[in-house]
């Protein structure tokens, strides 16, 4: 007689018959996206929280007069924080007592309002497209500093009408200065009049070399100087036979004059007449591949010049075209010396990496995605074939550019050997995969920053000891690039806090927002990095080594923004933000007014890159505890 398995475990019937129990598994295993799993966890957390505080929420429903209002507030990550306040006197993750009359709101990732800190408000929201006074619509790039200022001004104007909101100055592309030129036909002779003497041209060349730093790797110095001698022997012949090199020469003159004579007129910055001549020599897209390396150099220099005069769209387009020429010529791939020759391999390597870094930087400034995946690049890093300080410095800048790409755009690299996919998080990613992932992705970037900061600090401590060496432009560029990555990573959290602060009830407007220690520390890190950038730039500016024609526009925007935010800024409460040092005056006093700064002596201290790798890793771990603890 056949006995049916009882389904229990162990099964007495099967044991008596000495048979193996066979029954279907309790659950069918499925695979889901991690972001979807996090959303389910958040929903369970909110439901569990609702069951524990039912009577309080019932009174809250009556106070707000409808269930639909609460439903909308829970689903909308930017809804007003007018619900129940949460007592923060208890540690994160413990049970909390709700008080209807409390004036503070907990913004930790584990609270209901903490959902705001799971979404990047800069990636996609109502301010993604803005209408300018002339009726045109402009895309507000998520990582663009220009767009960030526009977003903040729009947010204040919408929610705080009593703030004496002034119209946005906009300062659209090309407002600072519009460069004009007329393209020359290929059979026309370039203009060689009013060129500076050879010795002054050499002086301007070395000036640009000093200011450009690692970006000057794009110029082949021996070849350039040889062409320069030939130009001054027969200007018309050389300019006609080497049009693209002549364009580079004119752009070097334009940059050099702008650096040496730091003043502008109605006609534009000093040397702009040379830039206009250079732009007229650039070939159209059909003729750009005749001299590929010279084309890339001319396009990259043109992009840098456009950026310097605030023609950002033209700059982005020119560097994008330079990168595409690199791809067409294959110099993003490793070029074996035994095949193409050692010199050509080295030149192509330097040219590509400079274009790569400029493209990454301009993409971040425009708020655009990356133009090429790192997985498609096989050319070696400069430090692999050159162990000089310059090559090591350039390698660190490349790695910072790669980190910037990770911050802006996600990518996945297949690990075929194990059949796994290794995803790299993006703080500014869009789509379903990034819903509710801001904290997690910020955590991932913090760990990468910690690893990279070790190498940057090691380079500074090894090669730039003492106050004089610390003031080296090579060291300053590394420090500025690092802090730019910190600001890009943490700025979305600042915007989250600004949304919560502005959208609170009027009775809470002048109270500080209590934050979890991890989020507060991250926001403080963003502020510290931004202030470090300003301090370094101010020191350089005091030595007349900084300045551009668009700086007054940026200063005007920041001044206006400060005036708008001053009435809304709560009185500073040192107890609300956790300190990373034992001395409470270290940070407040260390970032004091410009009159207290001692010029180059600012670098007397053992200045690393700011927050230490250990502190970054601690912040990442603390975020993990706040989110899922």
Coordinates of C-alpha atoms in Angstrom, one line a residue:
X1 CA 0.0 0.0 0.0
X2 CA 1.4 3.4 -1.0
X3 CA 1.5 5.9 1.9
X4 CA 1.2 9.6 1.3
X5 CA 3.9 11.8 2.9
X6 CA 2.3 13.8 5.7
X7 CA 4.4 16.9 4.8
X8 CA 5.7 17.2 8.3
X9 CA 9.4 17.2 9.1
X10 CA 10.4 14.6 10.1
X11 CA 7.5 12.5 8.6
X12 CA 6.5 9.5 10.8
X13 CA 4.9 7.7 7.9
X14 CA 8.1 7.8 5.7
X15 CA 10.2 6.9 8.7
X16 CA 8.1 3.8 9.4
X17 CA 8.5 2.8 5.7
X18 CA 12.2 3.7 5.7
X19 CA 11.7 6.1 2.8
X20 CA 13.0 9.5 2.1
X21 CA 10.5 12.4 2.5
X22 CA 9.8 14.2 -0.8
X23 CA 7.8 17.3 -0.7
X24 CA 7.9 20.6 -2.5
X25 CA 10.1 23.4 -1.1
X26 CA 8.5 25.9 1.2
X27 CA 9.3 28.9 -1.0
X28 CA 10.2 29.4 -4.6
X29 CA 13.4 31.3 -4.9
X30 CA 13.4 34.4 -7.1
X31 CA 15.9 37.2 -8.0
X32 CA 15.0 40.8 -7.5
X33 CA 17.0 44.1 -7.8
X34 CA 18.6 45.3 -4.6
X35 CA 16.9 48.7 -4.9
X36 CA 13.5 46.9 -5.0
X37 CA 14.5 44.9 -1.9
X38 CA 15.4 48.2 -0.1
X39 CA 12.0 49.7 -1.0
X40 CA 10.2 46.6 0.5
X41 CA 12.3 47.0 3.7
X42 CA 11.4 50.7 3.9
X43 CA 7.7 49.9 3.5
X44 CA 7.9 47.2 6.2
X45 CA 9.7 49.6 8.5
X46 CA 7.1 52.3 7.9
X47 CA 4.2 49.9 8.4
X48 CA 5.7 48.5 11.6
X49 CA 6.3 52.1 12.8
X50 CA 2.6 52.9 12.1
X51 CA 1.3 50.0 14.1
X52 CA 3.4 50.9 17.1
X53 CA 2.1 54.5 17.1
X54 CA -1.5 54.1 16.0
X55 CA -3.2 56.5 18.4
X56 CA -0.7 59.2 17.6
X57 CA -1.1 58.8 13.9
X58 CA -4.9 58.8 14.3
X59 CA -4.7 62.2 15.9
X60 CA -2.4 63.3 13.2
X61 CA -4.9 62.2 10.6
X62 CA -7.6 64.3 12.2
X63 CA -5.2 67.3 12.4
X64 CA -4.4 67.1 8.7
X65 CA -8.1 66.3 7.9
X66 CA -7.5 63.6 5.3
X67 CA -5.8 60.3 4.7
X68 CA -4.8 61.3 1.2
X69 CA -2.6 64.1 2.5
X70 CA -0.6 61.6 4.6
X71 CA -0.4 59.2 1.7
X72 CA 1.0 61.9 -0.6
X73 CA 3.5 63.0 2.1
X74 CA 4.8 59.4 2.5
X75 CA 5.2 58.8 -1.2
X76 CA 6.6 62.2 -2.2
X77 CA 10.3 62.5 -1.2
X78 CA 10.0 66.3 -1.1
X79 CA 6.7 66.6 0.8
X80 CA 6.5 69.0 3.7
X81 CA 7.5 67.8 7.1
X82 CA 4.2 68.6 8.8
X83 CA 3.6 65.2 10.2
X84 CA 4.5 63.9 13.7
X85 CA 7.7 65.1 15.2
X86 CA 10.2 62.5 16.5
X87 CA 12.2 62.7 19.7
X88 CA 15.9 62.4 18.9
X89 CA 17.0 62.0 22.5
X90 CA 17.0 58.2 21.9
X91 CA 19.8 56.5 19.9
X92 CA 19.4 55.7 16.2
X93 CA 17.5 52.5 15.7
X94 CA 15.7 52.4 19.1
X95 CA 12.0 53.0 19.6
X96 CA 10.9 56.6 19.6
X97 CA 8.1 58.4 21.3
X98 CA 6.0 60.7 19.1
X99 CA 4.9 64.1 20.4
X100 CA 2.4 66.0 18.3
X101 CA 3.6 69.4 19.6
X102 CA 7.3 69.0 19.1
X103 CA 8.9 71.6 16.8
X104 CA 11.8 69.4 15.5
X105 CA 11.9 66.7 12.9
X106 CA 14.2 63.8 12.8
X107 CA 16.0 63.5 9.5
X108 CA 17.8 60.2 10.0
X109 CA 17.6 57.6 7.3
X110 CA 15.6 55.4 9.6
X111 CA 12.8 57.8 10.2
X112 CA 9.8 58.5 8.0
X113 CA 11.2 61.8 6.9
X114 CA 14.5 60.1 6.4
X115 CA 13.2 58.9 3.0
X116 CA 14.3 62.3 1.7
X117 CA 17.9 61.3 2.2
X118 CA 17.5 58.3 0.1
X119 CA 16.8 60.2 -3.1
X120 CA 19.1 62.7 -4.9
X121 CA 17.0 65.9 -5.4
X122 CA 19.4 67.1 -8.1
X123 CA 19.1 64.0 -10.3
X124 CA 15.5 64.5 -11.4
X125 CA 12.8 66.8 -10.1
X126 CA 10.6 69.8 -11.0
X127 CA 13.7 72.0 -11.6
X128 CA 15.3 69.8 -14.2
X129 CA 14.2 72.2 -16.9
X130 CA 14.0 75.9 -16.3
X131 CA 12.6 78.7 -18.4
X132 CA 14.9 81.6 -18.9
X133 CA 13.6 85.2 -19.3
X134 CA 13.8 85.0 -23.1
X135 CA 11.4 82.0 -23.1
X136 CA 14.0 79.3 -23.8
X137 CA 14.2 76.2 -21.7
X138 CA 17.5 75.1 -20.2
X139 CA 18.5 71.7 -18.8
X140 CA 19.7 71.9 -15.2
X141 CA 22.5 69.4 -15.2
X142 CA 22.5 67.5 -11.8
X143 CA 26.2 68.0 -11.1
X144 CA 26.5 71.5 -12.6
X145 CA 27.4 74.3 -10.1
X146 CA 25.7 76.8 -12.4
X147 CA 22.5 74.7 -12.3
X148 CA 22.8 74.2 -8.6
X149 CA 22.7 78.0 -8.0
X150 CA 19.6 78.2 -10.3
X151 CA 17.9 75.4 -8.4
X152 CA 18.5 77.0 -5.1
X153 CA 17.2 80.4 -6.3
X154 CA 14.1 78.8 -7.8
X155 CA 13.4 76.8 -4.6
X156 CA 13.7 79.9 -2.5
X157 CA 11.5 81.9 -4.8
X158 CA 8.8 79.2 -4.8
X159 CA 8.6 78.5 -1.1
X160 CA 9.7 81.7 0.6
X161 CA 8.0 84.6 -1.2
X162 CA 8.8 86.9 1.8
X163 CA 12.5 86.5 1.2
X164 CA 12.6 89.5 -1.1
X165 CA 13.4 87.2 -3.9
X166 CA 15.2 88.9 -6.8
X167 CA 15.0 87.7 -10.4
X168 CA 17.6 85.1 -11.3
X169 CA 20.5 86.9 -13.1
X170 CA 20.9 83.7 -15.2
X171 CA 24.2 84.8 -16.8
X172 CA 23.6 82.4 -19.7
X173 CA 26.4 80.9 -21.9
X174 CA 28.4 83.7 -23.6
X175 CA 27.2 86.6 -21.4
X176 CA 30.6 87.3 -20.0
X177 CA 32.2 87.5 -23.4
X178 CA 31.3 86.3 -26.9
X179 CA 34.2 85.3 -29.1
X180 CA 33.6 86.1 -32.8
X181 CA 35.5 84.8 -35.8
X182 CA 35.1 84.1 -39.5
X183 CA 36.3 80.7 -40.7
X184 CA 39.1 80.7 -43.3
X185 CA 38.9 78.6 -46.4
X186 CA 41.6 76.0 -46.8
X187 CA 43.1 78.0 -49.7
X188 CA 43.3 81.3 -47.7
X189 CA 46.6 82.4 -46.1
X190 CA 46.3 82.8 -42.3
X191 CA 46.9 86.2 -40.8
X192 CA 50.4 86.6 -39.5
X193 CA 50.4 90.3 -38.6
X194 CA 51.1 91.7 -35.2
X195 CA 52.7 88.6 -33.8
X196 CA 54.9 89.2 -30.7
X197 CA 58.7 88.9 -30.9
X198 CA 60.2 85.5 -30.5
X199 CA 61.6 86.1 -27.0
X200 CA 58.2 87.3 -25.8
X201 CA 56.5 84.3 -27.5
X202 CA 58.8 82.0 -25.6
X203 CA 58.0 83.9 -22.4
X204 CA 54.3 83.4 -23.0
X205 CA 54.9 79.8 -23.8
X206 CA 56.6 79.2 -20.4
X207 CA 53.9 81.2 -18.6
X208 CA 51.2 78.9 -20.0
X209 CA 53.3 75.9 -19.1
X210 CA 53.4 77.1 -15.5
X211 CA 49.7 77.8 -15.3
X212 CA 48.5 74.6 -17.1
X213 CA 50.5 72.2 -15.0
X214 CA 49.7 68.6 -15.9
X215 CA 47.4 69.7 -18.7
X216 CA 50.5 70.9 -20.6
X217 CA 51.4 67.3 -21.3
X218 CA 49.2 67.7 -24.4
X219 CA 51.9 69.8 -26.0
X220 CA 54.9 68.1 -27.4
X221 CA 57.4 70.7 -26.2
X222 CA 60.5 69.8 -28.4
X223 CA 58.3 69.7 -31.6
X224 CA 56.5 72.9 -30.6
X225 CA 59.7 74.9 -30.1
X226 CA 61.1 73.6 -33.4
X227 CA 57.9 74.8 -35.2
X228 CA 58.2 78.1 -33.4
X229 CA 61.7 78.7 -34.8
X230 CA 60.5 77.9 -38.3
X231 CA 57.5 80.3 -37.9
X232 CA 59.7 83.3 -37.1
X233 CA 62.0 82.5 -40.1
X234 CA 59.1 82.5 -42.6
X235 CA 55.7 83.3 -40.9
X236 CA 53.4 83.1 -44.0
X237 CA 54.8 79.8 -45.3
X238 CA 54.8 78.1 -41.9
X239 CA 51.3 79.3 -41.0
X240 CA 50.0 78.0 -44.3
X241 CA 51.7 74.6 -44.3
X242 CA 51.0 73.9 -40.6
X243 CA 47.6 75.5 -40.0
X244 CA 46.6 73.3 -37.0
X245 CA 50.0 73.9 -35.3
X246 CA 49.6 77.6 -36.0
X247 CA 46.2 77.5 -34.3
X248 CA 47.8 76.0 -31.2
X249 CA 50.5 78.7 -31.3
X250 CA 47.8 81.5 -31.4
X251 CA 45.9 79.9 -28.5
X252 CA 49.1 79.7 -26.5
X253 CA 49.6 83.4 -27.1
X254 CA 45.9 84.1 -26.1
X255 CA 46.3 82.2 -22.8
X256 CA 49.7 83.7 -22.1
X257 CA 48.5 87.3 -22.6
X258 CA 45.4 86.6 -20.4
X259 CA 47.7 85.2 -17.6
X260 CA 50.2 88.0 -17.8
X261 CA 47.9 91.0 -18.4
X262 CA 45.0 90.1 -16.0
X263 CA 42.6 92.8 -17.2
X264 CA 39.7 92.9 -19.6
X265 CA 38.1 95.5 -21.8
X266 CA 34.8 95.7 -23.8
X267 CA 36.6 93.9 -26.6
X268 CA 37.3 90.9 -24.3
X269 CA 40.3 89.6 -22.2
X270 CA 43.8 90.4 -23.2
X271 CA 44.9 88.2 -26.1
X272 CA 41.4 87.4 -27.3
X273 CA 42.3 88.6 -30.8
X274 CA 44.7 85.7 -31.1
X275 CA 42.0 83.3 -30.0
X276 CA 39.7 84.6 -32.7
X277 CA 42.4 84.0 -35.3
X278 CA 42.9 80.4 -34.0
X279 CA 39.2 79.5 -34.1
X280 CA 39.1 80.6 -37.7
X281 CA 41.8 78.0 -38.5
X282 CA 40.0 75.0 -37.0
X283 CA 38.8 72.7 -39.8
X284 CA 35.2 71.5 -40.1
X285 CA 34.3 68.0 -39.1
X286 CA 35.1 66.6 -42.6
X287 CA 38.7 67.7 -42.5
X288 CA 39.6 67.2 -38.9
X289 CA 41.3 63.9 -39.4
X290 CA 44.1 64.9 -41.7
X291 CA 46.5 65.7 -38.8
X292 CA 44.9 63.8 -35.9
X293 CA 47.2 64.7 -33.1
X294 CA 47.4 68.3 -34.0
X295 CA 43.6 68.4 -34.5
X296 CA 43.2 66.9 -31.0
X297 CA 45.6 69.4 -29.4
X298 CA 43.9 72.4 -31.2
X299 CA 40.4 71.3 -30.2
X300 CA 41.5 70.7 -26.6
X301 CA 43.1 74.1 -26.3
X302 CA 40.1 75.7 -27.9
X303 CA 37.8 73.9 -25.4
X304 CA 39.9 75.2 -22.5
X305 CA 39.8 78.8 -23.9
X306 CA 36.0 78.7 -24.4
X307 CA 35.6 77.5 -20.8
X308 CA 37.8 80.3 -19.5
X309 CA 35.5 82.9 -21.1
X310 CA 32.3 81.2 -19.9
X311 CA 31.3 79.8 -23.3
X312 CA 30.6 76.4 -21.6
X313 CA 28.6 74.8 -24.4
X314 CA 31.3 75.5 -27.0
X315 CA 33.9 74.1 -24.6
X316 CA 31.9 71.0 -24.0
X317 CA 31.4 70.4 -27.7
X318 CA 35.0 71.0 -28.6
X319 CA 36.5 68.6 -26.0
X320 CA 33.9 66.1 -27.0
X321 CA 35.0 66.3 -30.6
X322 CA 38.6 65.9 -29.5
X323 CA 37.8 62.8 -27.5
X324 CA 36.0 61.3 -30.6
X325 CA 39.1 61.9 -32.7
X326 CA 41.1 60.0 -30.0
X327 CA 38.6 57.1 -30.3
X328 CA 38.7 57.1 -34.1
X329 CA 42.5 57.1 -34.0
X330 CA 42.5 54.3 -31.4
X331 CA 44.8 56.2 -28.9
X332 CA 42.5 55.2 -26.1
X333 CA 43.9 51.7 -26.6
X334 CA 47.4 50.5 -25.6
X335 CA 49.8 51.3 -28.4
X336 CA 52.8 48.9 -28.2
X337 CA 56.2 50.6 -28.6
X338 CA 57.5 47.8 -30.8
X339 CA 54.6 48.5 -33.2
X340 CA 54.3 52.3 -33.4
X341 CA 57.6 53.4 -31.8
X342 CA 58.4 54.6 -28.3
X343 CA 58.0 58.3 -29.0
X344 CA 54.7 58.1 -30.8
X345 CA 53.3 55.7 -28.1
X346 CA 54.3 58.2 -25.4
X347 CA 52.8 61.2 -27.2
X348 CA 49.5 59.5 -27.9
X349 CA 49.3 58.3 -24.2
X350 CA 49.8 61.9 -22.9
X351 CA 47.4 63.4 -25.4
X352 CA 44.6 60.9 -24.6
X353 CA 44.9 61.3 -20.8
X354 CA 44.8 65.1 -21.0
X355 CA 41.7 65.0 -23.2
X356 CA 40.2 62.4 -20.9
X357 CA 40.6 64.5 -17.8
X358 CA 39.3 67.7 -19.5
X359 CA 36.3 65.8 -20.8
X360 CA 35.5 64.4 -17.3
X361 CA 35.8 67.8 -15.7
X362 CA 33.6 69.5 -18.3
X363 CA 31.0 66.7 -18.2
X364 CA 30.7 67.3 -14.4
X365 CA 30.5 71.1 -14.9
X366 CA 27.7 70.6 -17.5
X367 CA 25.9 67.9 -15.7
X368 CA 26.3 65.4 -18.5
X369 CA 27.1 61.7 -18.6
X370 CA 30.6 60.4 -19.3
X371 CA 31.6 60.1 -23.0
X372 CA 33.6 56.9 -22.8
X373 CA 33.6 54.0 -20.4
X374 CA 36.7 53.2 -18.4
X375 CA 36.3 49.6 -19.3
X376 CA 37.0 50.5 -23.0
X377 CA 40.3 52.2 -22.2
X378 CA 43.4 50.1 -22.2
X379 CA 46.2 52.6 -22.7
X380 CA 48.5 52.5 -19.7
X381 CA 48.6 55.1 -16.9
X382 CA 51.6 57.5 -17.1
X383 CA 53.2 56.0 -14.0
X384 CA 53.5 52.6 -15.6
X385 CA 56.3 53.8 -18.0
X386 CA 57.5 56.9 -16.2
X387 CA 58.3 57.0 -12.5
X388 CA 58.9 60.8 -12.3
X389 CA 56.9 63.0 -9.9
X390 CA 55.1 64.6 -12.9
X391 CA 53.9 61.2 -14.1
X392 CA 52.8 60.2 -10.6
X393 CA 50.9 63.5 -10.2
X394 CA 49.2 63.0 -13.5
X395 CA 48.2 59.5 -12.6
X396 CA 46.5 60.7 -9.4
X397 CA 44.6 63.3 -11.4
X398 CA 43.5 60.6 -13.8
X399 CA 42.3 58.5 -10.9
X400 CA 40.4 61.4 -9.5
X401 CA 38.8 61.9 -12.9
X402 CA 37.8 58.2 -12.8
X403 CA 36.3 58.7 -9.4
X404 CA 34.3 61.7 -10.7
X405 CA 32.9 59.4 -13.4
X406 CA 31.8 56.9 -10.7
X407 CA 30.1 59.7 -8.9
X408 CA 28.2 60.9 -11.9
X409 CA 27.5 57.8 -14.0
X410 CA 27.0 54.2 -13.0
X411 CA 28.6 51.4 -15.0
X412 CA 28.8 47.6 -14.6
X413 CA 31.8 45.5 -15.4
X414 CA 31.2 41.8 -16.2
X415 CA 33.4 39.4 -14.3
X416 CA 33.2 36.5 -16.8
X417 CA 35.3 34.2 -14.8
X418 CA 32.7 34.1 -11.9
X419 CA 29.6 35.0 -13.9
X420 CA 29.0 38.0 -11.7
X421 CA 28.4 41.7 -12.4
X422 CA 30.3 44.3 -10.4
X423 CA 28.2 47.5 -10.3
X424 CA 29.8 50.9 -9.4
X425 CA 27.4 53.2 -7.7
X426 CA 26.6 56.7 -9.0
X427 CA 25.4 59.4 -6.6
X428 CA 23.8 61.2 -9.6
X429 CA 22.4 58.0 -11.3
X430 CA 18.8 58.1 -12.6
X431 CA 16.3 55.3 -13.2
X432 CA 14.7 52.5 -11.2
X433 CA 18.1 51.1 -10.2
X434 CA 18.9 54.3 -8.3
X435 CA 15.6 54.9 -6.5
X436 CA 16.2 55.1 -2.8
X437 CA 20.0 54.5 -3.2
X438 CA 21.5 57.9 -2.4
X439 CA 22.9 56.9 1.0
X440 CA 24.1 53.5 -0.2
X441 CA 25.9 55.1 -3.2
X442 CA 27.3 57.9 -1.1
X443 CA 28.7 55.2 1.2
X444 CA 30.4 53.5 -1.8
X445 CA 32.0 56.7 -3.0
X446 CA 33.3 57.5 0.5
X447 CA 35.2 54.2 0.6
X448 CA 36.7 55.0 -2.8
X449 CA 37.6 58.5 -1.7
X450 CA 39.3 57.0 1.4
X451 CA 41.5 54.7 -0.7
X452 CA 42.5 57.5 -3.0
X453 CA 43.1 60.0 -0.3
X454 CA 45.8 57.7 1.1
X455 CA 47.8 58.0 -2.1
X456 CA 47.2 61.7 -2.4
X457 CA 48.3 62.3 1.1
X458 CA 51.4 60.1 0.7
X459 CA 52.4 62.1 -2.4
X460 CA 52.0 65.4 -0.5
X461 CA 53.9 64.2 2.5
X462 CA 56.7 62.6 0.4
X463 CA 57.4 65.3 -2.2
X464 CA 55.8 68.5 -0.8
X465 CA 57.2 68.9 2.8
X466 CA 57.3 72.4 4.3
X467 CA 55.3 75.5 3.6
X468 CA 57.1 76.5 0.4
X469 CA 56.6 73.2 -1.3
X470 CA 53.0 72.9 0.0
X471 CA 52.2 76.1 -2.0
X472 CA 53.3 74.3 -5.2
X473 CA 50.7 74.5 -7.9
X474 CA 51.1 70.8 -8.4
X475 CA 50.1 70.2 -4.8
X476 CA 47.3 72.7 -4.9
X477 CA 45.7 71.2 -8.0
X478 CA 45.6 67.8 -6.3
X479 CA 44.0 69.2 -3.2
X480 CA 41.4 71.2 -5.2
X481 CA 40.6 68.2 -7.4
X482 CA 40.1 66.0 -4.3
X483 CA 37.8 68.5 -2.6
X484 CA 35.8 68.9 -5.8
X485 CA 35.1 65.2 -5.6
X486 CA 34.0 65.5 -2.0
X487 CA 31.7 68.4 -2.8
X488 CA 30.1 66.5 -5.8
X489 CA 29.5 63.5 -3.6
X490 CA 27.9 65.2 -0.6
X491 CA 26.1 68.2 -2.3
X492 CA 22.9 66.2 -2.8
X493 CA 22.6 65.7 0.9
X494 CA 22.9 69.5 1.4
X495 CA 20.1 70.0 -1.1
X496 CA 18.0 67.4 0.8
X497 CA 18.5 69.3 4.0
X498 CA 17.6 72.6 2.3
X499 CA 14.4 71.1 1.0
X500 CA 13.4 70.0 4.5
X501 CA 14.4 73.3 6.0
X502 CA 12.5 75.5 3.6
X503 CA 9.4 73.3 3.4
X504 CA 8.9 73.1 7.1
X505 CA 6.1 75.0 8.9
X506 CA 6.8 78.6 9.6
X507 CA 7.0 77.9 13.3
X508 CA 10.0 75.6 12.7
X509 CA 11.8 77.8 10.1
X510 CA 14.3 79.3 12.5
X511 CA 15.2 76.1 14.3
X512 CA 18.1 73.9 13.3
X513 CA 17.3 70.6 11.7
X514 CA 18.4 67.7 13.9
X515 CA 20.4 65.2 11.8
X516 CA 21.8 61.8 12.4
X517 CA 25.5 62.0 13.2
X518 CA 26.5 60.4 9.9
X519 CA 24.4 62.7 7.7
X520 CA 25.4 65.8 9.7
X521 CA 29.1 64.8 9.4
X522 CA 28.7 64.4 5.6
X523 CA 27.1 67.8 5.2
X524 CA 29.8 69.3 7.4
X525 CA 32.4 67.6 5.1
X526 CA 30.8 69.2 2.1
X527 CA 30.9 72.6 3.8
X528 CA 34.5 72.1 4.9
X529 CA 35.7 71.0 1.4
X530 CA 33.9 74.0 -0.2
X531 CA 35.5 76.4 2.2
X532 CA 38.9 74.7 1.7
X533 CA 38.6 75.3 -2.0
X534 CA 37.7 78.9 -1.4
X535 CA 40.6 79.4 1.0
X536 CA 43.2 77.9 -1.4
X537 CA 41.8 79.9 -4.3
X538 CA 41.9 83.1 -2.2
X539 CA 45.6 82.5 -1.3
X540 CA 46.5 82.0 -4.9
X541 CA 44.5 85.0 -5.9
X542 CA 46.2 87.2 -3.3
X543 CA 49.5 86.3 -5.2
X544 CA 48.0 87.5 -8.5
X545 CA 48.0 83.9 -9.8
X546 CA 44.3 83.6 -10.3
X547 CA 41.6 85.4 -12.1
X548 CA 39.3 85.2 -15.1
X549 CA 36.8 87.4 -17.0
X550 CA 33.8 85.4 -15.6
X551 CA 34.8 85.5 -11.9
X552 CA 32.7 88.7 -11.3
X553 CA 29.6 86.9 -12.6
X554 CA 30.1 83.9 -10.2
X555 CA 30.8 86.3 -7.3
X556 CA 27.6 88.3 -8.0
X557 CA 25.5 85.0 -8.1
X558 CA 27.0 83.8 -4.8
X559 CA 26.6 87.2 -3.1
X560 CA 22.9 87.3 -4.2
X561 CA 22.4 83.7 -3.0
X562 CA 24.0 84.6 0.4
X563 CA 21.7 87.6 0.8
X564 CA 18.6 85.4 0.1
X565 CA 19.6 82.7 2.5
X566 CA 20.7 84.9 5.4
X567 CA 17.1 85.5 6.8
X568 CA 16.5 81.8 6.6
X569 CA 19.7 80.6 8.2
X570 CA 19.1 79.5 11.8
X571 CA 21.4 80.6 14.6
X572 CA 24.4 78.3 14.7
X573 CA 24.2 75.7 17.4
X574 CA 27.4 73.8 17.9
X575 CA 25.6 71.0 19.7
X576 CA 23.6 70.1 16.5
X577 CA 26.6 69.1 14.4
X578 CA 29.1 66.5 15.6
X579 CA 32.7 67.7 15.7
X580 CA 35.5 65.7 14.2
X581 CA 38.1 67.4 16.4
X582 CA 38.3 67.8 20.2
X583 CA 38.9 71.6 20.0
X584 CA 35.6 73.3 19.0
X585 CA 37.6 76.3 17.7
X586 CA 39.6 74.3 15.2
X587 CA 36.9 74.3 12.5
X588 CA 35.1 77.5 13.2
X589 CA 38.3 79.5 13.8
X590 CA 40.3 77.7 11.1
X591 CA 37.9 78.9 8.4
X592 CA 37.7 82.5 9.5
X593 CA 37.8 85.7 7.5
X594 CA 40.3 86.5 4.8
X595 CA 41.9 89.2 7.0
X596 CA 43.1 86.5 9.4
X597 CA 44.7 84.3 6.7
X598 CA 48.5 84.6 6.5
X599 CA 49.1 84.3 2.8
X600 CA 51.4 81.5 1.9
X601 CA 51.8 80.7 5.6
X602 CA 48.5 79.0 5.2
X603 CA 50.5 76.0 4.1
X604 CA 52.7 75.8 7.2
X605 CA 50.5 73.1 8.8
X606 CA 50.8 69.5 7.7
X607 CA 48.1 69.9 5.2
X608 CA 46.7 66.7 3.7
X609 CA 43.5 66.4 1.7
X610 CA 41.2 67.3 4.6
X611 CA 39.2 64.5 6.2
X612 CA 41.4 61.4 6.7
X613 CA 40.8 58.0 5.1
X614 CA 39.9 56.6 8.5
X615 CA 37.3 59.2 9.1
X616 CA 35.8 58.6 5.6
X617 CA 35.6 54.9 6.3
X618 CA 34.0 55.6 9.7
X619 CA 31.4 57.8 8.0
X620 CA 30.6 55.0 5.5
X621 CA 30.2 52.5 8.3
X622 CA 28.1 54.9 10.3
X623 CA 25.8 55.4 7.3
X624 CA 25.4 51.7 7.1
X625 CA 24.4 51.6 10.8
X626 CA 22.0 54.5 10.3
X627 CA 20.3 52.9 7.3
X628 CA 19.9 49.3 8.3
X629 CA 20.8 49.2 12.0

